[in-house]
């Protein structure tokens, strides 16, 4: 247990004592206690920056299940550190914000902070684990705690729906990730990511490589809300706003991004990876930005915008994989894509976090998030407006904010695709910049909607429940810090480049030397094609935004049909309905049907086995000669058995059944089994008397007429089938005796060893006495059961008759 | 009208003892000739059932004041103790021992722990059969 382990475990430990703190100090908002931890962790992780800057990696190990090769290996490199800083940094701001956002009196704060801390710890575990199984455990922990946080207001139906949806989708991805991990461990014979990366060259040729790639990507795509698994994210907006800001913009949705980035060195050599990641990212980017425009709820716009920005980062990571296909790193344009991805990841966390907090403030102060009701808040909430402007302009990619830089780098990478001459990129590659450009126009439009609709225009006080005023300063601190970061990163991007981005990019593409791509970050000025694209985006976007009222109506009628939610809802309902109807059809409650299926399965499985293995043999060598008496007794039994089928009264059936039993005891006599014959005789008598007793007590209902068994073809066929199968198996088993019987041992030793001459009895009480022991136990249970059934009738007292 | 079953009752008085003796005979002879605890127990209960048929439950309970459920328990106890007895002598479960001894009047006979086990079986079988028949007979 190192300090690093303690750092990851600390949120879990604090979560343990949060309820006590909540109960003990009711006057103090619980969030204040919680706030200490992420700040401590943030400063702790800051200390790693000088180390990772030099390319050092810090590794710590603790044993968990060493026999299975599962160790809790944590390691800090540039990529892990970047995420750890995001998690703890934004975590601190979100906790501070939530202190002012959530009411001390009305909310169950203990639950909120326990869930939030669980999430924080799980997220740290995901980004710092080297062992894939440990990573998976934390991964599912994030799904679970996110489920709890989305459903925090569990009295609301929409919250429960959103929580269920997100859990179903992310756990589907989580399980497929587990499959991918297992395949990876089979291929590389290790769970360690670094060891897998070290042998990535051999893994490429393994047959399991493609399935593992697909499964891992499915996990990453569901978690990061990529198309078509993005549908859970807008519904997760039912969570409290601090949760949306933290989980659904800055951290959890980036877990998938992290996974793709982390496993890039393992998979990126494959063209499938490049195509899947970049195309999925682009589709998500386009679809998310397109869907964001038609939303009227602020948080829904931000949710779709998150989806689209995640798609952007994902597509950049996909293109970054192309870097591995070029030897000359010096002029490698595709490393720039990875740099852009990492840079935009940081930028997105800052501006999206602040925008969510702005949305929360508007909701908190006006009581609504509907942009149709909001307007003219600029005068009432000037500070909030300023933050919103900074965040939204950065999101739209306007200078001088950080979004502008990363958007430029993004467009540059997309343009560079045209020069990529691998995997048929030269033919379809032209789509990349086009999609990117169109999506950026959409992004511009919804960014303007976010900032202009609520804050400009006419102030409609009558539509609002409360009288809006500026938020308390405590609530504003976190978004102000984030907005300041947006500006600082925008003006001084090189603050980040050497300290954080470079080590992170080395984490994603470890084959690169540290100083080769240094220039790309520093180089961000010049009259490049992407600058003209940005000018085009602003011009077209501005025109489209101004004409928005004209075409938004037609937009709103279109997308409902195309929504994937309909598919999800119908799919879920169809699944429930079809399984219900299947169960209804299979589980009829009729014993007759169940017996029929049991026997059918018996016939089919055994019959198929006999046929498939060609198992039937008939060998008459061991057959004994058939005696005269045996023929007669067999004849009696067959005749009696058939007669039972056609007996009209039950009494007759019982008597004939008795006849069968006595005939069998005759068989025992003929086959020289006196003990069996004796027992069979007595038992048959007892059971026939019991049958008569049952028969005597059958209720005499008018409907219960004594009649012959009705004939059903199904039943006849199944019973004949069972008979035939059993006969075939018996014949073949008799013909295939591989070994002699052990009975000779008993015959020889019954007197010598056990001092008895009745071999049957010696076997029963001596050689195999334990069987007898438990058979008499069975009898005892039966007797007590009958006693209990008859004596302990609870209904007796109520029914005097 | 009370049925007169004098003949049945008189025959029963003789026959029940014959059946009982036969039952004991096949129980004790089980190790050497067909029979044993199971059939012996069934025959014994047949004798008691015959008594039940000829007289009635009350009378038979007065003659044989036995709770057959205890008999089941006793039988299981004897059998399981016999099974476990081997452990006392450091041999595996279910190890039997026997020895031939000369007894005045009876002559050269063997004593076998398997008989104890069989006695358990016998008691359980009598107990089970009689519990079932008595319970069903008493129910209305």
GROMACS .gro file of C-alpha atoms in nm, chain A residues 673-676 678-679 746-747 750-751 754-773 775, chain B residues 25-41 94 96 112-119 121-122:
model
   60
  673UNK     CA    1  -3.478  -6.362  -0.657
  674UNK     CA    2  -3.669  -6.480  -0.351
  675UNK     CA    3  -3.605  -6.168  -0.142
  676UNK     CA    4  -3.729  -5.945  -0.418
  678UNK     CA    5  -4.124  -6.149  -0.107
  679UNK     CA    6  -4.087  -5.775  -0.084
  746UNK     CA    7  -1.992  -6.087  -0.370
  747UNK     CA    8  -2.073  -6.449  -0.435
  750UNK     CA    9  -2.034  -6.316   0.124
  751UNK     CA   10  -1.965  -6.601   0.362
  754UNK     CA   11  -1.936  -6.121   0.612
  755UNK     CA   12  -2.047  -6.449   0.758
  756UNK     CA   13  -2.373  -6.467   0.568
  757UNK     CA   14  -2.516  -6.701   0.310
  758UNK     CA   15  -2.796  -6.480   0.181
  759UNK     CA   16  -2.590  -6.272  -0.058
  760UNK     CA   17  -2.868  -6.020  -0.122
  761UNK     CA   18  -2.907  -5.950   0.246
  762UNK     CA   19  -2.531  -5.938   0.302
  763UNK     CA   20  -2.503  -5.677   0.028
  764UNK     CA   21  -2.791  -5.481   0.176
  765UNK     CA   22  -2.673  -5.470   0.535
  766UNK     CA   23  -2.300  -5.513   0.500
  767UNK     CA   24  -2.130  -5.451   0.167
  768UNK     CA   25  -2.362  -5.166   0.064
  769UNK     CA   26  -2.520  -5.097   0.402
  770UNK     CA   27  -2.507  -4.718   0.373
  771UNK     CA   28  -2.759  -4.731   0.090
  772UNK     CA   29  -2.995  -4.919   0.315
  773UNK     CA   30  -2.930  -4.671   0.593
  775UNK     CA   31  -3.338  -4.583   0.226
  826UNK     CA   32  -3.818  -6.616   1.180
  827UNK     CA   33  -3.749  -6.452   0.845
  828UNK     CA   34  -3.601  -6.152   1.019
  829UNK     CA   35  -3.354  -6.359   1.218
  830UNK     CA   36  -3.280  -6.592   0.929
  831UNK     CA   37  -3.216  -6.308   0.691
  832UNK     CA   38  -2.843  -6.359   0.677
  833UNK     CA   39  -2.870  -6.717   0.563
  834UNK     CA   40  -3.202  -6.757   0.388
  835UNK     CA   41  -3.437  -6.520   0.205
  836UNK     CA   42  -3.577  -6.257   0.434
  837UNK     CA   43  -3.427  -5.991   0.657
  838UNK     CA   44  -3.530  -5.674   0.830
  839UNK     CA   45  -3.740  -5.534   0.549
  840UNK     CA   46  -3.967  -5.827   0.479
  841UNK     CA   47  -3.969  -5.916   0.849
  842UNK     CA   48  -4.088  -5.571   0.935
  895UNK     CA   49  -2.026  -4.957   0.839
  897UNK     CA   50  -1.941  -5.520   1.079
  913UNK     CA   51  -2.321  -6.050   1.401
  914UNK     CA   52  -2.347  -5.673   1.428
  915UNK     CA   53  -2.531  -5.678   1.094
  916UNK     CA   54  -2.826  -5.814   1.290
  917UNK     CA   55  -2.829  -5.497   1.496
  918UNK     CA   56  -2.837  -5.294   1.177
  919UNK     CA   57  -3.115  -5.512   1.044
  920UNK     CA   58  -3.301  -5.466   1.372
  922UNK     CA   59  -3.436  -5.158   0.953
  923UNK     CA   60  -3.700  -5.384   1.102
   0.00000   0.00000   0.00000
